[in-house]
Every structure is written in structure tokens, then in C-alpha cells.
mmCIF file of C-alpha atoms in Angstrom:
data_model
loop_
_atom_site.group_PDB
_atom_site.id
_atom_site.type_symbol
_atom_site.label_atom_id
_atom_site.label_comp_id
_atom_site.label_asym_id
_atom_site.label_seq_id
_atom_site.Cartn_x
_atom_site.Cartn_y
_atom_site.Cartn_z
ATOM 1 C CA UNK A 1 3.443 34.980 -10.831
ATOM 2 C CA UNK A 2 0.301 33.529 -9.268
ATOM 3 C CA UNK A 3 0.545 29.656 -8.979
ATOM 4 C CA UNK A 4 -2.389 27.651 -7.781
ATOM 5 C CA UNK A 5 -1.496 25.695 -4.770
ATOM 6 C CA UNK A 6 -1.092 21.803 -4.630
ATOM 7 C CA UNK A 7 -1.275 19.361 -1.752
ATOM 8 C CA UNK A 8 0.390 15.669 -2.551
ATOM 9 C CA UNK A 9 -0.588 13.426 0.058
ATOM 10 C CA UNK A 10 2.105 10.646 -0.416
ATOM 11 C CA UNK A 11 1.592 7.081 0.593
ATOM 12 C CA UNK A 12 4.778 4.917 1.781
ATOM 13 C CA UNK A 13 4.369 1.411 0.920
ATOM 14 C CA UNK A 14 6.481 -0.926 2.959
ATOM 15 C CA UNK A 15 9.778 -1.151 1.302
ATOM 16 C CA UNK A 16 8.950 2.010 -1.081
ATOM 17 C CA UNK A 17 12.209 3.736 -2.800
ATOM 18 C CA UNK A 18 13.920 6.603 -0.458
ATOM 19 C CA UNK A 19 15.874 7.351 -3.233
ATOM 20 C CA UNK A 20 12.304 8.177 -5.182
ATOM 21 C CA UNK A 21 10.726 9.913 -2.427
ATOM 22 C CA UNK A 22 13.010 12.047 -1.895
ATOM 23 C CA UNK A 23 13.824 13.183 -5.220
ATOM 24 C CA UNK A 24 10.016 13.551 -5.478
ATOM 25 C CA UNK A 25 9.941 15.852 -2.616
ATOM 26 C CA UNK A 26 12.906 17.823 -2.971
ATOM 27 C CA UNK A 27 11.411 19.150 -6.344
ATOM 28 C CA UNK A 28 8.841 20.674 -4.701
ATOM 29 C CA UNK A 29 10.948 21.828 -1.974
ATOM 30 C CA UNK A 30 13.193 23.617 -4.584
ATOM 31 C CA UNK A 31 10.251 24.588 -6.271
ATOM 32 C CA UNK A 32 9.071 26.508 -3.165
ATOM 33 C CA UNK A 33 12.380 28.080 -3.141
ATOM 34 C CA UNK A 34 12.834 29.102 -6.184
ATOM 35 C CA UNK A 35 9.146 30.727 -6.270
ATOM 36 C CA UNK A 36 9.885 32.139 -2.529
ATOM 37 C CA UNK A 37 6.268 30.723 -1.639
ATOM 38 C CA UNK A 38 4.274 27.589 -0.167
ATOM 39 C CA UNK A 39 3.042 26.697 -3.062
ATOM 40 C CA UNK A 40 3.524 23.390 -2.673
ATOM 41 C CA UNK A 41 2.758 21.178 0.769
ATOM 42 C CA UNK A 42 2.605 17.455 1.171
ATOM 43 C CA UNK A 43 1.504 14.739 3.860
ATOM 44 C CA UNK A 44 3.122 11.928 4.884
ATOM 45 C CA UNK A 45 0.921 8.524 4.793
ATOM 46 C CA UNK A 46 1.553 4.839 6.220
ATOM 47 C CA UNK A 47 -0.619 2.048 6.488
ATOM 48 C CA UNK A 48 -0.994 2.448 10.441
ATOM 49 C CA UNK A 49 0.536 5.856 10.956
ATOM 50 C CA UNK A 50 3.421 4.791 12.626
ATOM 51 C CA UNK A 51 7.181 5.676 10.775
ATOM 52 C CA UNK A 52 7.278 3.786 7.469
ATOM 53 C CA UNK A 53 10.324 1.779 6.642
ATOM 54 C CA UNK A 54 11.951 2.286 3.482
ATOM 55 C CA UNK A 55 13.805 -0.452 1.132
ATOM 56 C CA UNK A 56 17.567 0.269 2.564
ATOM 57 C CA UNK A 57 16.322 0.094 5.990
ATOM 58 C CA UNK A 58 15.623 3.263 7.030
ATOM 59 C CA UNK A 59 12.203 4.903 8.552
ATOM 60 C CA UNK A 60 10.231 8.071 7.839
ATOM 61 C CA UNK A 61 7.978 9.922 9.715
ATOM 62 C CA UNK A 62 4.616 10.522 8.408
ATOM 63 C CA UNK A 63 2.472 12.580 9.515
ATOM 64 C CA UNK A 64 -1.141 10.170 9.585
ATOM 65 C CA UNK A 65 -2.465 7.005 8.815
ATOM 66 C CA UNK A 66 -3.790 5.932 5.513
ATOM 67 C CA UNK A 67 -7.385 5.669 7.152
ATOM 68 C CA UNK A 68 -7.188 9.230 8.433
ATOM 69 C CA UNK A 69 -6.200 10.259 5.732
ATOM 70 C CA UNK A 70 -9.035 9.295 3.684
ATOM 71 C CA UNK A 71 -11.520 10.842 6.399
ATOM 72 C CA UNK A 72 -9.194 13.992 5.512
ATOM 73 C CA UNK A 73 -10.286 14.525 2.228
ATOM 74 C CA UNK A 74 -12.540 16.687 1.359
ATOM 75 C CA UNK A 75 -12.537 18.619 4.651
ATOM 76 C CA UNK A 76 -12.566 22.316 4.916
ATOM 77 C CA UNK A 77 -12.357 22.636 1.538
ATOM 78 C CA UNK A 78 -8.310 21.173 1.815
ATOM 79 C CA UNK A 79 -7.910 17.869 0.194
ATOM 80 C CA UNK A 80 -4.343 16.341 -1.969
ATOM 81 C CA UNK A 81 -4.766 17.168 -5.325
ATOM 82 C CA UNK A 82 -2.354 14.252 -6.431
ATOM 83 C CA UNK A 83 -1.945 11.361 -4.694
ATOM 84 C CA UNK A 84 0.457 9.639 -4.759
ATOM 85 C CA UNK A 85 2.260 5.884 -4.231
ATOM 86 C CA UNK A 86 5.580 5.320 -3.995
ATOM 87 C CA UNK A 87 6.605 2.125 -4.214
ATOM 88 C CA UNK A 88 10.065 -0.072 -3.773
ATOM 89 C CA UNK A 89 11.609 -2.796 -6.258
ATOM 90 C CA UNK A 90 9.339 -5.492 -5.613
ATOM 91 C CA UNK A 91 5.387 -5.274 -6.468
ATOM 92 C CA UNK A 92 3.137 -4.975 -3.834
ATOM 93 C CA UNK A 93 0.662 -7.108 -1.950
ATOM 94 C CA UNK A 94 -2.765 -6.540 -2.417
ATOM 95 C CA UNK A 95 -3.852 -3.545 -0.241
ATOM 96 C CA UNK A 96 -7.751 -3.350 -0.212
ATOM 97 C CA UNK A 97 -7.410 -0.021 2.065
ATOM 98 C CA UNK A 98 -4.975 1.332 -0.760
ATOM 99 C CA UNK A 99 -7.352 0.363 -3.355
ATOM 100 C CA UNK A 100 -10.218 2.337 -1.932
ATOM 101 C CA UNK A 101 -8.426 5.469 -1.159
ATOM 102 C CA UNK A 102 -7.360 5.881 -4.868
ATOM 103 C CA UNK A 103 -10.919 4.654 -5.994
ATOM 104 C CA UNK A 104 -12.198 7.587 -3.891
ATOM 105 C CA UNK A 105 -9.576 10.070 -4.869
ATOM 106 C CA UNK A 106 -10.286 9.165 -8.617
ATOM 107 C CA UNK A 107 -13.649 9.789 -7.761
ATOM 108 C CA UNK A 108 -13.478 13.422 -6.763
ATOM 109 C CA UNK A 109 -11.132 14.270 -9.848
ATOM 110 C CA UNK A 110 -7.731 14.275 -8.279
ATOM 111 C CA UNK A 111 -4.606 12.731 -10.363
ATOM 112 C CA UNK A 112 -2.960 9.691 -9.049
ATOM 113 C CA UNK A 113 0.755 9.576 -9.379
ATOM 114 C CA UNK A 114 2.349 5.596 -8.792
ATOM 115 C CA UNK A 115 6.323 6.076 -8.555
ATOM 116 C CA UNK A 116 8.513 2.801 -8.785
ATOM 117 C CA UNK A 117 6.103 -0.002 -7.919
ATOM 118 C CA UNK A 118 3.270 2.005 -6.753
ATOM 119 C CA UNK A 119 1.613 1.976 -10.673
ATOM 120 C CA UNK A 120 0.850 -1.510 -9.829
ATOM 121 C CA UNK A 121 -1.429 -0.548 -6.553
ATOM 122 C CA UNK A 122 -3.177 1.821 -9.110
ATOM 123 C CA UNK A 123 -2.878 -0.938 -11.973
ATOM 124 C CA UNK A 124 -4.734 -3.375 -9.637
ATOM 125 C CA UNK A 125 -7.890 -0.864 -9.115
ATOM 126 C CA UNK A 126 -8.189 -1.177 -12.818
ATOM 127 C CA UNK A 127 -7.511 2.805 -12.899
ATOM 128 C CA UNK A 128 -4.615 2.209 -15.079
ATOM 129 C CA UNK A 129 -6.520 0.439 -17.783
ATOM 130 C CA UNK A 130 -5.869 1.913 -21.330
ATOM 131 C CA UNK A 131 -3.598 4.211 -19.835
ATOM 132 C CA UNK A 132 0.364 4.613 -20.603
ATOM 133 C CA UNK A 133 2.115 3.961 -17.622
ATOM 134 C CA UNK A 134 5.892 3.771 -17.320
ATOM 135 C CA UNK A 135 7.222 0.593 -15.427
ATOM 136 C CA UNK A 136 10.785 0.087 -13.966
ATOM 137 C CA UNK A 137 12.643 -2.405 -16.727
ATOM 138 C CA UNK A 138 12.829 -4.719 -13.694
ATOM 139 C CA UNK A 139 9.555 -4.772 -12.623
ATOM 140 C CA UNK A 140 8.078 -4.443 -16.686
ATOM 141 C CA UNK A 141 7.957 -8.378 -17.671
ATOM 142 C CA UNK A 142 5.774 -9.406 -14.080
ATOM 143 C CA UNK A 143 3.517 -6.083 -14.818
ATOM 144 C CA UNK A 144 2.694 -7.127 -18.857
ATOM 145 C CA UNK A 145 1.878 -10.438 -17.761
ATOM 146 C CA UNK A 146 -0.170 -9.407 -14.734
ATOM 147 C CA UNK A 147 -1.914 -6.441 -16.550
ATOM 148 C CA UNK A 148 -2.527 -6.616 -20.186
ATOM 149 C CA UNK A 149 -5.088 -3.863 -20.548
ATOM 150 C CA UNK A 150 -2.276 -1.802 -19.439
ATOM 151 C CA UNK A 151 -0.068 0.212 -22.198
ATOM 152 C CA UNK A 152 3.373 -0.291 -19.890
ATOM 153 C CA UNK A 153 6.412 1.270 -21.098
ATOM 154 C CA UNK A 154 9.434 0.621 -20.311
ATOM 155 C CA UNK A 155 10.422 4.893 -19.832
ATOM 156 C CA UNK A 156 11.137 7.033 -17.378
ATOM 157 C CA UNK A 157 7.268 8.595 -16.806
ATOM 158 C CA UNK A 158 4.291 8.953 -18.314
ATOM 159 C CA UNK A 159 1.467 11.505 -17.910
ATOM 160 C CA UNK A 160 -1.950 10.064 -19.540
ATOM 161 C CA UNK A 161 -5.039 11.727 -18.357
ATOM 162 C CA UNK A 162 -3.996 12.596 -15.064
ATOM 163 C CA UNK A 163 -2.312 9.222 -13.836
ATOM 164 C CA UNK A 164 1.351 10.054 -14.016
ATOM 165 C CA UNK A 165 3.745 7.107 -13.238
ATOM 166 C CA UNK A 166 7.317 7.031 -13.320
ATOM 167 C CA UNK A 167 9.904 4.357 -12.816
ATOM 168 C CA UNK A 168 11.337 5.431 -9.844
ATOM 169 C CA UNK A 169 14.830 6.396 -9.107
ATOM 170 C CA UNK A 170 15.884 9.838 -10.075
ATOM 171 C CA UNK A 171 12.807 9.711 -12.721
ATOM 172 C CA UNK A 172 11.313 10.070 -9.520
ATOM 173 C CA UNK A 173 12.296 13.869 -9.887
ATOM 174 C CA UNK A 174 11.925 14.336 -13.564
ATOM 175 C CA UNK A 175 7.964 13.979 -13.409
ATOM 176 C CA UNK A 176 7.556 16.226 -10.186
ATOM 177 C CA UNK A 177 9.440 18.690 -12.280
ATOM 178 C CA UNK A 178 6.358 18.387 -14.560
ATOM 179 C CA UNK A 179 4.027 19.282 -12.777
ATOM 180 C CA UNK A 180 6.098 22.607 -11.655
ATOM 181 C CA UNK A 181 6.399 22.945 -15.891
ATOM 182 C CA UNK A 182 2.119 22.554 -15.622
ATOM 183 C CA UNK A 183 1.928 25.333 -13.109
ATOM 184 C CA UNK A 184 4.503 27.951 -13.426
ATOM 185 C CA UNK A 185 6.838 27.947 -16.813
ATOM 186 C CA UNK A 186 9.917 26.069 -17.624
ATOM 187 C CA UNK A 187 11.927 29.094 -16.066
ATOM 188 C CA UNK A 188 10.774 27.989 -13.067
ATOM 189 C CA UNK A 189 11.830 24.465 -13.606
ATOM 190 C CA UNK A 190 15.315 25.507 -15.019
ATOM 191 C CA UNK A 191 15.923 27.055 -11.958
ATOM 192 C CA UNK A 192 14.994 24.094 -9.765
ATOM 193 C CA UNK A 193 17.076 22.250 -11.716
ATOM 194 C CA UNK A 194 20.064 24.497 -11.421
ATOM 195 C CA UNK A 195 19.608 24.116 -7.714
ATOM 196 C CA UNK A 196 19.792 20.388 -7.569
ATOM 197 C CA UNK A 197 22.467 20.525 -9.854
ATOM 198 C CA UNK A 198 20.416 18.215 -12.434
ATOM 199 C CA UNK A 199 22.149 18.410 -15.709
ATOM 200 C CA UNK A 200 19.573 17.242 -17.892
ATOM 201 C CA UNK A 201 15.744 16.064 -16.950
ATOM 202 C CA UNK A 202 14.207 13.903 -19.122
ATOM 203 C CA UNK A 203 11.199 14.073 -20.952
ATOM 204 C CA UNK A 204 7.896 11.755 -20.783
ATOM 205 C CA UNK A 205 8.538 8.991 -22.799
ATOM 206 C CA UNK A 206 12.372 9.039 -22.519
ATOM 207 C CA UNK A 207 14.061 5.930 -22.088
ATOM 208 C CA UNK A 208 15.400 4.506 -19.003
ATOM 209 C CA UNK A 209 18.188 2.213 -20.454
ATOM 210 C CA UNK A 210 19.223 0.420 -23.469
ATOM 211 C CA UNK A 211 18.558 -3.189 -22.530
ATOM 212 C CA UNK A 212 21.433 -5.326 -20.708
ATOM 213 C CA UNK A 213 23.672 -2.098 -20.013
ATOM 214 C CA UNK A 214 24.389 -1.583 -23.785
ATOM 215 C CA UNK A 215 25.656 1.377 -23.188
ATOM 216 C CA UNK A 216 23.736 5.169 -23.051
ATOM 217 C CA UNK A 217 26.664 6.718 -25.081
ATOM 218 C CA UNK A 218 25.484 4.643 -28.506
ATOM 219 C CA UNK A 219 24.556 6.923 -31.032
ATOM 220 C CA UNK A 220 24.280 4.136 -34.179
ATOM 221 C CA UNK A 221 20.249 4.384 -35.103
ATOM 222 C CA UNK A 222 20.992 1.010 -36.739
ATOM 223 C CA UNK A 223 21.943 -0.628 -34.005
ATOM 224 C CA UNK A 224 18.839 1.160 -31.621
ATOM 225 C CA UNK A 225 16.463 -0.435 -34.223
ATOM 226 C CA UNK A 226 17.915 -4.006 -34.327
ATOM 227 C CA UNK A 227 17.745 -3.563 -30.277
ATOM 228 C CA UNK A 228 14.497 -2.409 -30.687
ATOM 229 C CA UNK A 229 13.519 -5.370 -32.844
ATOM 230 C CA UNK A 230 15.238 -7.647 -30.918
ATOM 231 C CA UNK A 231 13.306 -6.460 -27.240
ATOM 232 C CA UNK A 232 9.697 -6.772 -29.403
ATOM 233 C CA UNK A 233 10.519 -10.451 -29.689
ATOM 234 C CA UNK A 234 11.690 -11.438 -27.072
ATOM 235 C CA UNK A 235 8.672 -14.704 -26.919
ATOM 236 C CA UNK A 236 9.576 -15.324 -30.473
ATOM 237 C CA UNK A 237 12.835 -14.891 -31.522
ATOM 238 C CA UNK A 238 13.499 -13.379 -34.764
ATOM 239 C CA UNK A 239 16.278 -14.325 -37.357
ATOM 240 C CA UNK A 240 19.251 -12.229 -37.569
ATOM 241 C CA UNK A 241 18.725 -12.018 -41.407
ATOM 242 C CA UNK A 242 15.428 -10.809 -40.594
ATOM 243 C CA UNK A 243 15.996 -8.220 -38.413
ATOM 244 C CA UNK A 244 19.119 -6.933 -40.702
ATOM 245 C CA UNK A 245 16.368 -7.009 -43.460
ATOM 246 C CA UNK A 246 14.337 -4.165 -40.931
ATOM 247 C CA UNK A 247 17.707 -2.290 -40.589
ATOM 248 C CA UNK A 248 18.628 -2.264 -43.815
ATOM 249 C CA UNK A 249 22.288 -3.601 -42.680
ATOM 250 C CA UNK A 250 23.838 -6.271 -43.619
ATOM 251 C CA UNK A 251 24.513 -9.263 -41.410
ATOM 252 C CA UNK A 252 28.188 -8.505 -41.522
ATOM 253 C CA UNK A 253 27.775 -4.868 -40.792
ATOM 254 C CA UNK A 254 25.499 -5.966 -37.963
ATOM 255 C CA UNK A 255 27.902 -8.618 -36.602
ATOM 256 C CA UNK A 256 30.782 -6.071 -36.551
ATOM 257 C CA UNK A 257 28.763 -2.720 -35.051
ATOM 258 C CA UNK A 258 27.779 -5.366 -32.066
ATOM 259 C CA UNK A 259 31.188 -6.306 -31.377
ATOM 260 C CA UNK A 260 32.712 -2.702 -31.324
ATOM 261 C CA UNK A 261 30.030 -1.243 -29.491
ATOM 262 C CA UNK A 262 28.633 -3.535 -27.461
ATOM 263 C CA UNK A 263 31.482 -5.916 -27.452
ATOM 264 C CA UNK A 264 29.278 -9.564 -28.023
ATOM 265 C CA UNK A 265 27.716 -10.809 -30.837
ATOM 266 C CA UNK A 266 23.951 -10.596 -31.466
ATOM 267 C CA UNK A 267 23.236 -14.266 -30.823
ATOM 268 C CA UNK A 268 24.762 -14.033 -27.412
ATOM 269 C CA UNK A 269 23.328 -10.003 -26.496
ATOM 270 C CA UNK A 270 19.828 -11.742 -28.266
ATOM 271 C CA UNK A 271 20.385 -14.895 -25.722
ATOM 272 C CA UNK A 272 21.167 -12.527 -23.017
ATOM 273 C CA UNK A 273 17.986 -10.379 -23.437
ATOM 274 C CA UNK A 274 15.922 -13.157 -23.078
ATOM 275 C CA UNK A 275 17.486 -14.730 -20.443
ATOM 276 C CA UNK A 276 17.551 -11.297 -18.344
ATOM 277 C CA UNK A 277 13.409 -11.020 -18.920
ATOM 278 C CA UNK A 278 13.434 -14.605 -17.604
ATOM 279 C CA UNK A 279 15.242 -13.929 -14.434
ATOM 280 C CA UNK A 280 12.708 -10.721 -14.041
ATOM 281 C CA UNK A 281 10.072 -12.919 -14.299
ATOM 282 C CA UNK A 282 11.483 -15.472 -11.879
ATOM 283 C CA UNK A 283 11.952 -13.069 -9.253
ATOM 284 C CA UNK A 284 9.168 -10.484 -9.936
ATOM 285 C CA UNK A 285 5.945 -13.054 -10.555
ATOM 286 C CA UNK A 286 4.677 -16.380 -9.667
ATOM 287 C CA UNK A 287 4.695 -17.763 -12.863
ATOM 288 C CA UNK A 288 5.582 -21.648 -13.608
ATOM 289 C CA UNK A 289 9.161 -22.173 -14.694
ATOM 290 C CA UNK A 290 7.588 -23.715 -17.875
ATOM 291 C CA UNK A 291 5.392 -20.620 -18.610
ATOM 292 C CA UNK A 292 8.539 -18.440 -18.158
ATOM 293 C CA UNK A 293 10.616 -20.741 -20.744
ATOM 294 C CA UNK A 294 8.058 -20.302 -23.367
ATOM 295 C CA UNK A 295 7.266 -16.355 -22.582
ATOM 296 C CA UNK A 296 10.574 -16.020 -23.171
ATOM 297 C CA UNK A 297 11.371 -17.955 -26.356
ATOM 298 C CA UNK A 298 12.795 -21.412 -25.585
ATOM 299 C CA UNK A 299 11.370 -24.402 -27.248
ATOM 300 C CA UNK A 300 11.916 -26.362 -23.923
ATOM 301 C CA UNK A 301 12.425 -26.169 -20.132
ATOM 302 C CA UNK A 302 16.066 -27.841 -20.740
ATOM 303 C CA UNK A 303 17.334 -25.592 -23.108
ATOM 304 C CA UNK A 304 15.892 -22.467 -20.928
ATOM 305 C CA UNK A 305 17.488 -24.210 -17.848
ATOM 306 C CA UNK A 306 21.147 -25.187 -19.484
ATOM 307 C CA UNK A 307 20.862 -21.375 -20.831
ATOM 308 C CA UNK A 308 19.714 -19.954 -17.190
ATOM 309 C CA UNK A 309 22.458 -21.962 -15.303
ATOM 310 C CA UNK A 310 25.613 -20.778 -17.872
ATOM 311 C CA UNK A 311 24.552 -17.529 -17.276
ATOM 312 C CA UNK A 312 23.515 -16.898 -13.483
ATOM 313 C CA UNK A 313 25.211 -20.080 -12.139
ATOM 314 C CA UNK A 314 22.469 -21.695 -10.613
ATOM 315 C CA UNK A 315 19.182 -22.750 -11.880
ATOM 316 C CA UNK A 316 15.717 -21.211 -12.670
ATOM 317 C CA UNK A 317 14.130 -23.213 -9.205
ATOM 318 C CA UNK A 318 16.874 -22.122 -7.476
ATOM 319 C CA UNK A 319 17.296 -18.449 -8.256
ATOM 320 C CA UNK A 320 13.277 -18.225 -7.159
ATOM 321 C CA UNK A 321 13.905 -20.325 -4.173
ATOM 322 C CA UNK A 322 17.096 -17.399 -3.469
ATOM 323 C CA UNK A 323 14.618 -14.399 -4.244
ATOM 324 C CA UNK A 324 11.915 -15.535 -1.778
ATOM 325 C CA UNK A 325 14.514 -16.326 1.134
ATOM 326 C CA UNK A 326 15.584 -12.750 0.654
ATOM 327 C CA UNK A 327 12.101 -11.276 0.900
ATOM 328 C CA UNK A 328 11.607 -13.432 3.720
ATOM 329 C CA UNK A 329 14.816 -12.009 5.294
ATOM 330 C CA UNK A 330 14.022 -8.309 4.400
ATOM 331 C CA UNK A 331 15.930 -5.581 2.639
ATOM 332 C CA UNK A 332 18.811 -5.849 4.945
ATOM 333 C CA UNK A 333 19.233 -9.561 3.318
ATOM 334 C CA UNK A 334 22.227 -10.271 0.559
ATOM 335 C CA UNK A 335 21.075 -9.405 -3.225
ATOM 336 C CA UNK A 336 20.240 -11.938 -5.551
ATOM 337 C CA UNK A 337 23.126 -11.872 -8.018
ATOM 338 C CA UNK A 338 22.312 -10.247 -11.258
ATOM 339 C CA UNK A 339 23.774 -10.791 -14.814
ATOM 340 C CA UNK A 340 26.606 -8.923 -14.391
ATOM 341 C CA UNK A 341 27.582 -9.726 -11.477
ATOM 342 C CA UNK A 342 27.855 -13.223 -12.663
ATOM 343 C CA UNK A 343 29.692 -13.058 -15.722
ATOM 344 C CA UNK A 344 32.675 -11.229 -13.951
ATOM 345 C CA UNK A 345 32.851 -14.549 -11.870
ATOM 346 C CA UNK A 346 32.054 -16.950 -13.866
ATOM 347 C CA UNK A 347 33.264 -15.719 -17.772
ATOM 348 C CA UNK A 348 30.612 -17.173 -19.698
ATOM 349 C CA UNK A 349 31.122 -19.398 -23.160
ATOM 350 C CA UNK A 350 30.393 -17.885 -26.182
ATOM 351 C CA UNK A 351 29.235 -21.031 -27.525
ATOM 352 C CA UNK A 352 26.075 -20.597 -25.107
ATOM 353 C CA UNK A 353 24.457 -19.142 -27.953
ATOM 354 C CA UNK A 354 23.660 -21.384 -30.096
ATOM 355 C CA UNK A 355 20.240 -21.966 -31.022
ATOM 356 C CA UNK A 356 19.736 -18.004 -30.957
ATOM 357 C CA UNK A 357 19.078 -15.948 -33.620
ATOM 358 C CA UNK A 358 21.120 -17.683 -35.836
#
């Protein structure tokens, strides 16, 4: 089998994913394996060319400096035929140097790849624009709000028109399996996938979770499309007798399939999807507390911050003022609590959903 060489020149942000990196990486390694051949070679890019340190703390070598490696391409006929930014779990800052290395790399024809937060260094070239690109569920409320002309999905890649982005985490692997698909045959990827013991890669436009943990076992189509319905609303809440109207389901039938498999009521998991995009936005933007209330359906910043406060047990201001002490402290620092975390402590009241879908 003759296989046309690739070169990924991959570009560490500060704080970028390890886990994503190197499940990126080790597909092509086990690529190279399997195929008993150098087909594929990467390089290892920082800012400054020094080691680059990752989100849990610890450093990579890399093997040049982003402004080397721009002077790099192009040379002796060798240049990265996908480059690629892997990001961490918090967006970037604005990276001008970034910005021009994927304008230029663009410019000669070569396919960008962002992985985790990296789509939003390629989002804020305007490269992204009209383009599908998959966004971590995390990151996807501060992303839609910061770049409409963007089609984000919340799955676990996308490939559209060469710019491939994936949401980081083991999708991290799924994608780079792609592009061994694109240049040798599925056999080929089986096998790499037999080697890391990968029992099923997903698929471009796979979902990465049902919303709020709802569970990946649910096989109830009735209950996907009221969840469905329900995460397409999430600025305007919908009526439960509306959405059972979509499904055709009755309200009782929908009442009872939410408490057997999901184990709340659709008022509160409604409530709770809402008040998860509002945390997301709290932590992952710099939009006003206000703005955030209404973007996420509540008719006032005291409802939103009675609702906030049941849930993560402290309020909107201070959750933000939390999230930017931690980013101040670095990735060593304590995680901000998330929704689950709190309503093992706390054991919320069900009667925090009123108002909601009801």
C-alpha cells in the first residue's frame, strides 16, 4: 500500500489538553506501526520554544518555536500539511503570532485542525466562518455567543472543507483516526484501533453527551427528542405541553419516562439545563450577569440568582469571582465545583422548579 506522507506540526497552547495530545499522537504512532512505515511525522511547537506546560501541570518538549516554525514552511519542499492547535478547557487569549501562522498555512492550502479549545484560535482568524466546527459542551455557550457566523456543534469532530475540529478528550483520537481512514482504508484504522484497545470510535457528528449526565445507555427516541427540544430553547423556554405535542407523548408518559430514566422531572432536568449553560457562561465568557439571565431564559436577575444559588450554593458574582481566582492560581488551583458535585452536598429542593416548563 502506498500512502502519501503527512507532517502535523502541532502547536501547544498554554494549558492545552495532554489527554488530547496524546491521543492525537498516539494514532499516528499506531498508525506507523500498523503500516510498518514513517508515514506519519510531527513537530512539536510553543510560543517561545521552550517546554510547553500542559493543563495538569506537566511540560512537553517541543521541538521549535512558533516563529521558527513559520520560517519552516515551505522550505525544501517539507512543510506540515495539517496544522494543528490543541487547546485546554478554557478559551484562549488572543495570540496575534497564532493568528498569522494559520492565516499563512490557510494560505498555501494546508488543513487546520483546532482540538479542545484550539477551534477558537482558528474561530478568531475568521477561518472558521460558515464552517461546522465541533465545540467541547463546556466551552459551546461562550463560543455561540462569541462567534455567530460559526455553525458550532456540540459533537465529538467535525471535518468541513479541510478545518477539522474536535472536542478534545479521547475525540482527540477519533478524528486523527480519520485522517488514517482518508489515506489508507478502514483496515488500517481497525487495526490501530485494536492496538489501543479502542472499542468503538466515533463518527463525525457523533455526540459527546446527553446534556446534564442523562445517561449514554438511554435508548427512548422520545425522550432524545424532548431533550433535543428542550437544549434548542434553552433562551426561551418551551411548555411541557408543547414539547409533548413535538413528541407525540403525552405529558404523563413524559413525566413518568423522566423519572425512570433520568430519575427528575422535566421542570427540574429543564431548570437544570439552563442553569448548567449559565454557569458555562459564567466561567467561560465575560458576559454581564444580566445578559447571562436572559440568554438563558429567566425573566429576571433574582429569579436566575435564587435558581443559581439552590443549585451551586453560592451566587452567579461569586462563582465568576471563584473561576478567575483559579485561573489566576493556575491549573494546580482547586476546581470550581460543578453541578454534581453540589447536589451530593447540598440535596437540592424539588420545589426549585417552579416557574419552569410548567
Amino acid at each position: 500500500m502506498k500512502v502519501t506522507k503527512r507532517l502535523f506540526s502541532f502547536y501547544l497552547a498554554p494549558g492545552f489538553s495532554l489527554q488530547a495530545f496524546s491521543s492525537a499522537v498516539e494514532a499516528l504512532r499506531l498508525a506507523n506501526e500498523v503500516l510498518e512505515s514513517e508515514v506519519y511525522a510531527w513537530r512539536i511547537v510553543s510560543d517561545d520554544g521552550h517546554p510547553a506546560r500542559s493543563s495538569c501541570g506537566l511540560t512537553i518538549s517541543v521541538d521549535t518555536s512558533l516563529k521558527d516554525e513559520r520560517s519552516f514552511i515551505g522550505k525544501m519542499g517539507l512543510f506540515p500539511s495539517v496544522a494543528v492547535v490543541c487547546g485546554g478547557s478554557h478559551p484562549p487569549t488572543v495570540n496575534r503570532t497564532v493568528h498569522g501562522w494559520l492565516r499563512e498555512c490557510r494560505a498555501r492550502k494546508l488543513s487546520l485542525a483546532g482540538i479542545a479549545s484550539g477551534v477558537f484560535s482558528i474561530a478568531q482568524t475568521g477561518l472558521a466562518d460558515g464552517r461546522k466546527c465541533a465545540v467541547h459542551w463546556e466551552q459551546y455557550p461562550a463560543f455561540v455567543e462569541q462567534f455567530p457566523n460559526v455553525a458550532a456543534v456540540q459533537s465529538a469532530f467535525e471535518i468541513d472543507d479541510e478545518t477539522y475540529s474536535c472536542s478534545g478528550g479521547d475525540a482527540a483520537f477519533d478524528m486523527f483516526v480519520q485522517f488514517v481512514i482518508e489515506d489508507c482504508d478502514s483496515l488500517v484504522a481497525s487495526r490501530v484501533c485494536e492496538k489501543a484497545v479502542a472499542m468503538r470510535v466515533r463518527q463525525p457528528g457523533d455526540r459527546q453527551r446527553l446534556p446534564l449526565h442523562a445517561g449514554a445507555a438511554i435508548q427512548h427516541d422520545g425522550l432524545l427528542r424532548i431533550i433535543e427540544q428542550m437544549e434548542m430553547h434553552l433562551d426561551e423556554p418551551v411548555a411541557l405541553k408543547d414539547v409533548a405535542a413535538s413528541s407525540c407523548l403525552s405529558r404523563r408518559q413524559i413525566e413518568r419516562i423522566f423519572s425512570q430514566k433520568i430519575g427528575r422531572s422535566p421542570a427540574r432536568y429543564y431548570l437544570d439545563m439552563r442553569l448548567e449553560r449559565a454557569h458555562l457562561l459564567i466561567l467561560n465568557s465575560q458576559l454581564p450577569i444580566v445578559e447571562i439571565a436572559m440568554a438563558c431564559g429567566f425573566v429576571s436577575a433574582s429569579h436566575f440568582s435564587k435558581a443559581y444559588r439552590d443549585s451551586y450554593g453560592m451566587t452567579p458574582r461569586e462563582a465568576r469571582s471563584e473561576a478567575i481566582e483559579r485561573l489566576r492560581r493556575g491549573p494546580a488551583a482547586r476546581p470550581v465545583r460543578h453541578i454534581d458535585q453540589v447536589e451530593r452536598a447540598s440535596g437540592r429542593q424539588a420545589n426549585a422548579a417552579q416557574n419552569a416548563c410548567s
